[in-house]
Amino acid sequence: MRLPSIDAFSSPLATGVCSVNFVIQYTLRTRTTRESRPSEVAVPDFFIHCLPLITHMALQLARKENKSQTDVDPTESLTKALTSFKQVLTTEQLKQFENNTTVPDAGSVLFFVAQLDAENASKTRRSIAPRLCTFLTATQQFAGAVETFVSSHPETAALIWGGIKTAITVASNIASYFDKVTNMIKDIGLTCPTIQEFGQLYHGHAGLQRSLCDYYAVIVELCSKVIEVSRRGSALQTICSIWSPFESEFSPFLERLPSTRKQVMLQVSLASKKADQEAKMLLEYESKENSSYRSSALNFFSNSAHRQEEARQWQINQVKRERASLKIKIRQHLSPVDHIPPWKRILKQRVQSTAEWLLHDDTFLEWKVNPETSILWCSGTMGMGKTVLMSNVVSFLHSARRENDSVAHFFCQADNQPSLSARNIVGSICRQLLDSLIERSSHEDLLSIEHDCEGLDTNETVQFLLSRMVKERMYYIVLDGIDDCETAQIREMARALGMLSQGKVGALKIICTGRPGLEVDLFKWGRPQHRVVIDQGKLNVDMERYIAATLYDCLEDGELVPQDQEIVTTIVDALLKGSQGM
């Protein structure tokens, strides 16, 4: 009998496969007569009994080899960047960093930017949330992704989020520097890799995982630089800016981002091809498993260890990709309308320290602290700032959000027809309130949820939401602009609000705005317990601040060049008189 060469045992996988092959050949050889051939002899009984154990051993060796081949940590560059980041922090900043290291969810982005706006209201004239949201959302999505493929460093996702939050918070202590940093982050956010680009592909593709980590390693290095520069103080920064402008300080990092993003997109393309190939090979493997291919014991068992291990990994990757795909499908089934962009656009219009009077209003406070389900109706004529008012309510509710609170909002837009559909409005609210449930659900649960939410009408969507709400939670819903919808859609919303307010699941707090008289149609099935009328008297202070901030912007940009201060005062007085609170 010819023994396997020593080279055949050069890897654990080869050892396992050759062990099976060796036993088969040896057994066949010893049982073969002079008149027969090995291929014609039945496999001996004792080998049949030993075969499961031998195959199991071969599979274990195959898995060990497969693990060793893919055991290169894709987060190596990111881990080094995070280690370096911690080294540049002061003792106080390190404590702040440790407090920030939590795995973020979708609500974490709005919570953080709302807190930043509240803390920097006296330093900036406009909300900084619109500058940060796109980048922070992409980062939050990446953190969720990296948590699933990094078993050796499960804390990495929290460290990334904590590092970025710490750098932004530290930068906010110096107003002029903070303005430049947030503008830089806004520009980065425009080209940041998104979950829509890589979400279904990073599972099982080390190259894509590594390129994503390399991209965020550059981001973390940039955050280290933000911390270092912030230590200089205002005076030193002014001096340094003469010799080394802001752009020069950060250009080494900003110049690396396009090339690392290009590498991410290359790996996305490769991962897509690999996923298609794995799917085809898995189908082929399963087809052979169920065919006469099994009939040749020698051929089958010689190759099965390696092929079974490959197939097992293909199946794992396929399930992970399906899970990511199901999350996207569920969110699209519920509502295709993105609720974030309208809120960001409205915040850009808002001047800091305006639209805050409602937060101190007794009626609002009663609605907020009431532990029971209740509706607050805010009515006002056109031009009274209802939409801007609600954008600040959204920020406030997120900044004050507790662990068991969920916040959802929807701003109807007259120039966006899908946003005027009752089904899309209710679906978006459902999508937001159940986002954390969708994100943490297992593959089996996602299959069930996807089946249950497909093709629902407005009332069925409400029932879908109510069936998954938790009694221990507090749910907040902010709605604005429903009066822009057609009459039929308003009636649908009325039924939906009635069903929600009468559903005995958790405490549901709804706040709506609209023109006077809309409540007659909107609250047929559930009357609001609290009412606020938005009138000119409540807006006078806001109008003064808005005019002052707008004029300051014009002066700073050189659009207005007055000869003396009296002209500015005259302009302010004329605008206040002519605005009539609008």
XYZ file of C-alpha atoms in Angstrom:
582
model
C 0.000 0.000 0.000
C 1.274 3.471 -0.879
C 1.418 5.781 2.140
C 0.646 9.520 1.918
C 3.736 11.699 1.478
C 4.869 13.885 4.367
C 3.740 16.976 2.395
C 0.161 15.792 2.618
C 0.237 16.512 6.342
C 1.489 20.082 5.994
C -1.756 21.560 7.332
C -4.390 20.496 9.874
C -6.985 20.256 7.110
C -4.776 18.043 4.965
C -4.020 15.890 8.000
C -7.715 15.396 8.664
C -8.628 14.602 5.075
C -5.636 12.321 4.588
C -6.466 10.480 7.813
C -9.903 9.617 6.449
C -8.441 8.732 3.055
C -5.708 6.603 4.599
C -8.155 4.520 6.662
C -10.427 3.993 3.662
C -7.594 2.910 1.391
C -6.013 0.696 4.023
C -9.302 -1.035 4.799
C -10.160 -1.545 1.173
C -6.688 -2.911 0.412
C -6.761 -5.468 3.214
C -10.223 -6.691 2.204
C -9.462 -6.943 -1.503
C -8.977 -10.375 -3.022
C -6.826 -11.143 -6.023
C -9.920 -11.356 -8.229
C -11.466 -8.048 -7.096
C -10.618 -4.378 -7.388
C -10.735 -1.794 -4.545
C -13.496 0.127 -6.232
C -15.704 -2.954 -6.268
C -15.375 -3.794 -2.577
C -17.948 -2.664 0.005
C -16.743 -0.505 2.880
C -16.046 -2.756 5.933
C -18.447 -2.730 8.891
C -15.871 -1.608 11.443
C -15.034 1.409 9.268
C -18.702 2.364 9.064
C -18.751 2.503 12.878
C -15.554 4.565 13.048
C -16.449 6.925 10.230
C -18.491 9.491 12.266
C -15.639 9.925 14.745
C -12.999 10.220 12.020
C -15.102 12.697 10.026
C -15.730 14.751 13.167
C -11.987 14.905 13.849
C -11.305 15.984 10.277
C -13.964 18.702 10.474
C -12.518 20.024 13.712
C -9.075 20.212 12.117
C -10.558 21.911 9.062
C -12.289 24.512 11.200
C -9.079 25.118 13.101
C -7.222 25.761 9.844
C -10.000 27.998 8.490
C -9.921 30.009 11.707
C -6.151 30.400 11.535
C -6.406 31.666 7.956
C -8.963 34.359 8.867
C -7.589 35.071 12.325
C -5.870 38.274 11.233
C -7.637 40.974 13.221
C -9.355 43.379 10.765
C -9.428 46.030 13.495
C -5.654 46.162 13.974
C -5.231 49.734 12.668
C -8.363 50.895 14.478
C -7.243 49.349 17.768
C -3.865 51.096 17.501
C -5.564 54.422 16.740
C -7.854 54.047 19.767
C -4.881 53.222 22.007
C -3.066 56.338 20.785
C -6.225 58.402 21.273
C -6.460 57.451 24.946
C -2.828 58.425 25.456
C -3.446 62.058 24.409
C -6.303 62.515 26.891
C -5.916 64.259 30.233
C -7.177 62.517 33.375
C -10.429 64.479 33.212
C -10.877 63.808 29.505
C -10.209 60.107 30.058
C -13.073 59.992 32.571
C -15.283 61.754 30.048
C -14.229 59.243 27.390
C -15.041 56.285 29.638
C -18.487 57.740 30.353
C -19.101 58.083 26.616
C -18.152 54.502 25.716
C -21.536 52.952 25.088
C -22.691 51.115 21.975
C -24.885 53.664 20.137
C -28.310 53.074 18.631
C -30.224 55.249 16.152
C -31.537 57.464 18.961
C -28.021 58.087 20.294
C -27.238 60.474 17.419
C -30.209 62.757 18.083
C -29.614 62.526 21.829
C -25.988 63.659 21.475
C -26.571 66.542 19.032
C -29.513 67.764 21.114
C -27.273 67.848 24.186
C -24.577 69.724 22.248
C -27.065 72.331 21.065
C -28.363 72.826 24.603
C -24.862 73.176 26.072
C -23.667 75.573 23.349
C -26.763 77.747 23.028
C -24.879 80.805 24.308
C -21.818 80.222 22.082
C -23.350 79.747 18.634
C -26.097 81.567 16.758
C -27.386 78.522 14.899
C -27.910 74.863 15.717
C -24.853 72.730 15.051
C -26.891 69.494 14.825
C -27.345 69.664 11.012
C -23.568 69.740 10.553
C -22.979 66.620 12.628
C -25.973 64.357 11.980
C -24.867 62.787 8.685
C -21.393 61.872 9.939
C -22.607 60.679 13.348
C -25.328 58.542 11.753
C -22.733 56.858 9.505
C -20.486 56.313 12.542
C -23.332 54.836 14.578
C -24.114 52.423 11.733
C -20.460 51.395 11.453
C -20.286 50.877 15.226
C -23.254 48.527 14.952
C -21.505 46.665 12.132
C -18.098 46.363 13.782
C -19.744 44.959 16.912
C -20.915 41.931 14.897
C -17.611 40.952 13.292
C -15.134 41.710 16.082
C -15.335 38.905 18.613
C -11.849 39.509 20.003
C -12.581 43.153 20.884
C -16.328 43.481 21.619
C -15.754 46.903 23.174
C -14.449 48.427 19.922
C -17.862 49.763 18.839
C -18.320 51.628 22.119
C -14.755 52.983 22.025
C -15.200 54.463 18.532
C -18.418 56.224 19.531
C -16.920 57.376 22.827
C -13.792 58.748 21.153
C -15.685 60.788 18.578
C -18.115 62.148 21.181
C -15.239 63.117 23.469
C -13.333 64.929 20.701
C -16.410 66.921 19.641
C -17.307 67.788 23.238
C -13.765 68.945 24.036
C -13.683 71.081 20.870
C -16.965 72.754 21.870
C -15.189 74.540 24.733
C -13.612 76.994 22.252
C -16.287 78.661 20.095
C -14.209 79.675 17.053
C -12.389 76.329 16.994
C -15.645 74.405 17.430
C -17.135 76.165 14.409
C -14.232 75.006 12.229
C -14.281 71.462 13.616
C -18.020 71.013 13.024
C -17.712 72.339 9.464
C -14.893 69.853 8.855
C -17.058 67.032 10.223
C -19.936 68.138 8.000
C -17.702 67.802 4.922
C -16.444 64.370 6.024
C -20.028 63.221 6.502
C -20.816 63.891 2.841
C -18.462 61.094 1.697
C -18.526 58.763 4.708
C -19.254 55.069 3.867
C -22.883 54.286 4.702
C -24.704 51.162 5.801
C -26.598 51.239 2.486
C -23.266 50.684 0.715
C -21.748 47.923 2.856
C -24.508 46.724 5.185
C -25.266 43.351 3.577
C -21.718 42.535 2.488
C -19.256 42.920 5.368
C -20.198 39.580 6.961
C -17.545 37.003 6.119
C -15.410 39.397 4.071
C -12.229 40.258 5.960
C -11.051 42.674 3.270
C -14.135 44.877 3.575
C -14.022 44.687 7.365
C -10.379 45.736 7.365
C -10.889 48.625 4.931
C -13.795 49.981 7.001
C -11.671 49.795 10.142
C -8.796 51.516 8.318
C -11.138 54.359 7.345
C -12.302 54.885 10.915
C -8.740 54.550 12.183
C -8.006 57.754 10.240
C -11.107 59.339 11.814
C -9.872 58.413 15.311
C -6.402 59.799 14.508
C -8.088 63.013 13.394
C -9.965 63.074 16.730
C -6.616 62.811 18.536
C -5.466 65.881 16.620
C -8.683 67.713 17.573
C -7.897 67.034 21.242
C -4.270 68.174 20.902
C -5.141 71.444 19.142
C -7.928 72.231 21.623
C -5.372 72.337 24.468
C -3.714 75.429 23.054
C -6.396 77.817 24.220
C -7.859 80.734 22.263
C -4.811 83.044 22.379
C -2.287 80.392 21.373
C -4.618 79.108 18.677
C -4.800 82.580 17.170
C -0.994 82.775 17.037
C -0.632 79.236 15.676
C -3.286 79.864 13.020
C -1.047 82.540 11.501
C 1.857 80.126 11.010
C -0.187 76.950 10.530
C -3.801 77.475 9.389
C -6.552 75.086 10.499
C -6.608 73.342 7.115
C -2.855 72.658 7.287
C -3.164 71.149 10.762
C -5.674 68.548 9.603
C -4.740 68.088 5.937
C -2.575 64.961 6.568
C -5.703 63.152 7.809
C -8.183 64.687 5.382
C -5.960 63.748 2.429
C -5.951 60.081 3.505
C -9.723 59.751 3.768
C -10.489 59.720 -0.009
C -8.004 56.898 -0.653
C -9.282 54.825 2.284
C -12.877 55.368 1.127
C -11.849 54.282 -2.377
C -10.439 51.098 -0.847
C -13.731 50.531 1.007
C -15.700 50.807 -2.239
C -13.277 48.427 -3.989
C -13.799 45.899 -1.199
C -17.581 46.417 -1.426
C -17.380 45.381 -5.083
C -15.241 42.339 -4.247
C -17.507 41.389 -1.349
C -20.547 41.564 -3.622
C -18.924 39.185 -6.111
C -17.830 36.867 -3.314
C -21.346 36.792 -1.841
C -22.797 35.840 -5.241
C -20.145 33.159 -5.691
C -20.742 31.709 -2.217
C -24.492 31.557 -2.851
C -23.940 29.619 -6.101
C -21.414 27.267 -4.512
C -23.712 26.618 -1.569
C -26.542 25.691 -3.936
C -24.185 23.420 -5.852
C -22.937 21.792 -2.658
C -26.465 21.194 -1.343
C -27.470 19.781 -4.719
C -24.600 17.304 -4.660
C -25.418 16.378 -1.082
C -28.828 15.207 -2.250
C -27.659 13.402 -5.411
C -25.966 10.171 -6.321
C -22.668 11.952 -5.673
C -22.788 10.269 -2.254
C -22.524 6.862 -3.861
C -18.748 6.874 -4.110
C -17.684 6.613 -0.457
C -13.996 7.032 -1.158
C -14.449 10.197 -3.239
C -17.070 11.685 -0.927
C -15.287 11.221 2.389
C -11.922 12.278 1.012
C -13.322 15.710 0.191
C -16.196 16.143 2.639
C -14.223 17.563 5.580
C -13.011 20.568 3.661
C -16.240 21.045 1.699
C -18.465 20.729 4.762
C -16.432 23.329 6.608
C -16.623 25.681 3.629
C -20.358 25.120 3.300
C -20.865 25.726 7.007
C -19.094 29.101 6.709
C -21.068 29.991 3.575
C -24.293 29.280 5.436
C -23.221 31.447 8.401
C -22.319 34.338 6.091
C -25.543 33.942 4.149
C -27.657 34.093 7.314
C -25.814 37.219 8.483
C -26.329 38.898 5.106
C -29.993 37.920 5.124
C -30.343 39.385 8.621
C -28.913 42.720 7.460
C -31.136 42.624 4.380
C -34.234 41.879 6.467
C -33.633 44.935 8.651
C -33.542 47.151 5.570
C -36.674 45.509 4.126
C -38.623 45.890 7.375
C -37.796 49.588 7.636
C -38.748 50.108 3.998
C -42.000 48.179 4.457
C -42.931 50.432 7.365
C -42.046 53.726 5.638
C -39.734 54.759 2.785
C -39.640 58.374 4.025
C -36.477 59.431 5.889
C -37.542 61.499 8.912
C -34.109 63.044 9.614
C -33.476 65.430 6.638
C -36.592 67.608 7.213
C -35.688 68.021 10.886
C -32.116 68.997 9.950
C -33.328 71.592 7.430
C -35.649 73.155 9.997
C -32.895 73.308 12.619
C -30.726 75.275 10.189
C -33.386 78.016 10.238
C -33.603 78.139 14.005
C -31.587 80.722 15.929
C -30.196 79.559 19.268
C -32.264 80.512 22.345
C -35.428 80.851 20.238
C -38.471 78.550 20.116
C -37.874 77.680 23.769
C -40.885 79.326 25.412
C -43.058 76.225 24.977
C -40.624 74.126 27.016
C -41.338 76.368 30.025
C -45.089 76.591 29.457
C -47.187 75.102 32.283
C -49.410 73.196 29.855
C -46.416 71.580 28.153
C -44.878 70.630 31.497
C -48.157 69.056 32.644
C -48.307 67.032 29.440
C -44.667 65.986 29.833
C -44.904 64.735 33.430
C -48.344 63.127 33.101
C -47.695 59.357 33.403
C -50.809 58.531 31.376
C -51.330 58.561 27.614
C -52.204 62.107 26.546
C -52.313 64.472 23.557
C -51.085 68.090 23.459
C -52.577 70.189 20.655
C -50.662 73.349 19.618
C -52.635 75.552 17.226
C -51.461 78.645 15.379
C -51.956 80.495 12.115
C -49.482 80.384 9.234
C -46.150 82.048 9.985
C -46.298 81.592 13.756
C -43.237 79.335 13.782
C -45.012 76.084 14.629
C -42.558 73.927 12.682
C -39.447 75.502 14.208
C -41.108 75.182 17.614
C -41.638 71.442 17.080
C -38.057 70.955 15.863
C -36.878 72.261 19.223
C -39.349 70.022 21.054
C -37.771 67.044 19.246
C -34.316 68.191 20.390
C -35.537 68.678 23.951
C -37.206 65.260 24.173
C -34.059 63.561 22.882
C -31.753 65.484 25.229
C -34.011 64.589 28.184
C -34.536 60.996 27.046
C -34.240 58.342 29.727
C -33.325 54.705 29.196
C -36.951 53.591 28.868
C -38.025 56.491 26.626
C -38.565 56.284 22.873
C -38.967 59.410 20.730
C -40.370 59.653 17.190
C -41.124 62.656 15.013
C -42.523 63.443 11.589
C -42.604 66.728 9.679
C -44.992 66.782 6.721
C -43.575 68.709 3.748
C -45.892 70.404 1.272
C -43.370 69.852 -1.556
C -42.852 66.143 -0.812
C -45.933 64.093 -1.706
C -44.888 60.837 0.042
C -44.593 62.758 3.333
C -48.285 63.729 3.081
C -49.502 60.115 3.159
C -51.094 58.958 6.426
C -49.697 55.466 5.813
C -46.138 56.811 5.505
C -46.544 59.082 8.545
C -47.774 56.254 10.768
C -45.222 53.847 9.264
C -42.367 56.248 10.007
C -43.516 56.638 13.618
C -43.702 52.842 13.914
C -40.257 52.447 12.352
C -38.682 54.900 14.790
C -40.338 53.577 17.946
C -39.460 49.971 17.084
C -35.973 50.651 15.705
C -34.102 49.177 18.679
C -36.355 46.088 18.574
C -35.613 45.601 14.866
C -31.883 46.097 15.386
C -31.456 43.474 18.114
C -33.863 40.819 16.745
C -32.592 37.386 15.742
C -32.742 36.108 12.171
C -35.829 34.023 12.947
C -37.616 36.955 14.607
C -36.758 39.240 11.692
C -38.277 36.748 9.267
C -41.483 36.835 11.302
C -41.486 40.647 11.594
C -40.821 41.067 7.864
C -43.719 38.755 7.043
C -46.055 40.561 9.458
C -45.293 44.115 8.285
C -45.428 43.614 4.521
C -48.350 45.247 2.690
C -50.006 46.788 5.767
C -52.498 49.641 5.480
C -52.603 52.534 7.971
C -54.817 50.853 10.581
C -52.913 47.575 10.318
C -49.652 49.463 10.829
C -51.049 50.943 14.052
C -52.016 47.446 15.228
C -48.546 46.177 14.288
C -47.001 48.941 16.430
C -49.335 48.425 19.397
C -48.658 44.675 19.403
C -44.938 45.308 19.902
C -44.973 48.206 22.348
C -43.872 47.569 25.934
C -45.888 48.669 28.955
C -42.827 49.774 30.914
C -41.737 52.298 28.273
C -42.706 55.930 27.647
C -43.330 56.766 23.989
C -43.195 60.343 22.630
C -44.555 61.303 19.196
C -44.087 64.766 17.627
C -46.211 65.575 14.545
C -46.134 68.762 12.491
C -47.791 69.956 9.279
C -50.667 67.483 9.064
C -52.843 70.346 7.788
C -50.796 70.170 4.547
C -52.304 66.728 3.873
C -55.455 66.172 1.831
C -58.749 65.725 3.673
C -58.818 61.945 3.158
C -55.316 61.605 4.625
C -56.243 63.799 7.607
C -59.195 61.490 8.313
C -56.900 58.460 8.148
C -54.546 60.152 10.593
C -57.516 60.904 12.861
C -58.406 57.201 13.026
C -54.761 56.271 13.609
C -54.356 58.795 16.447
C -57.578 57.518 18.001
C -56.330 53.923 17.901
C -52.968 54.929 19.356
C -54.427 56.994 22.196
C -56.871 54.221 23.105
C -54.297 51.427 22.921
C -53.541 50.197 26.424
C -49.843 49.574 25.864
C -47.284 51.802 27.579
C -47.658 55.554 28.073
C -48.013 57.372 24.754
C -47.407 61.135 24.643
C -48.471 62.832 21.403
C -47.875 66.496 20.530
C -49.332 67.933 17.289
C -49.372 71.338 15.619
C -51.718 72.756 13.015
C -53.983 75.607 12.029
C -56.938 76.554 14.254
C -59.943 74.379 13.481
C -57.953 71.342 12.327
C -58.611 69.640 15.654
C -62.268 69.172 14.665
C -61.208 66.715 11.941
C -58.025 65.393 13.541
C -59.332 64.388 16.951
C -62.692 62.770 16.196
C -61.700 59.561 18.007
C -59.543 60.996 20.767
C -59.766 64.523 22.151
C -56.545 66.266 23.278
C -56.182 66.609 27.049
C -53.890 69.659 26.727
C -54.044 72.736 24.445
C -51.704 75.632 23.668
C -52.443 78.564 21.351
C -49.409 80.025 19.561
C -49.929 83.789 19.225
C -47.875 86.908 18.530
C -47.350 87.714 22.207
C -45.378 84.500 22.722
C -43.135 85.192 19.719
C -41.952 88.782 20.296
C -38.721 87.835 22.093
C -37.984 85.115 19.527
C -38.494 87.581 16.682
C -36.048 90.084 18.200
C -33.387 87.383 18.561
C -34.001 86.065 15.060
C -33.670 89.510 13.452
C -30.523 90.297 15.465
C -28.886 86.994 14.498
C -29.803 87.380 10.825
C -28.402 90.915 10.697
C -25.221 89.742 12.408
C -24.820 87.045 9.738
C -25.229 89.669 7.012
C -22.670 91.952 8.661
C -20.195 89.113 9.143
C -20.559 87.930 5.533
C -20.183 91.462 4.172
C -23.688 91.476 2.681
C -24.564 94.523 4.777
C -22.083 97.385 5.313
C -23.744 100.150 7.395
C -22.115 103.536 7.916
C -23.006 103.704 11.629
C -24.837 101.816 14.391
C -27.966 103.969 14.075
C -28.698 102.460 10.672
C -28.588 98.942 12.187
C -30.976 100.033 14.949
C -33.334 101.541 12.379
C -33.314 98.302 10.364
C -34.084 96.226 13.489
C -36.990 98.491 14.484
C -38.445 98.441 10.971
C -38.248 94.656 10.747
C -39.852 94.172 14.167
C -42.687 96.511 13.289
C -43.272 94.974 9.885
C -43.022 91.341 10.963
C -46.101 91.443 13.210
C -44.825 88.334 14.970
C -44.464 86.312 11.748
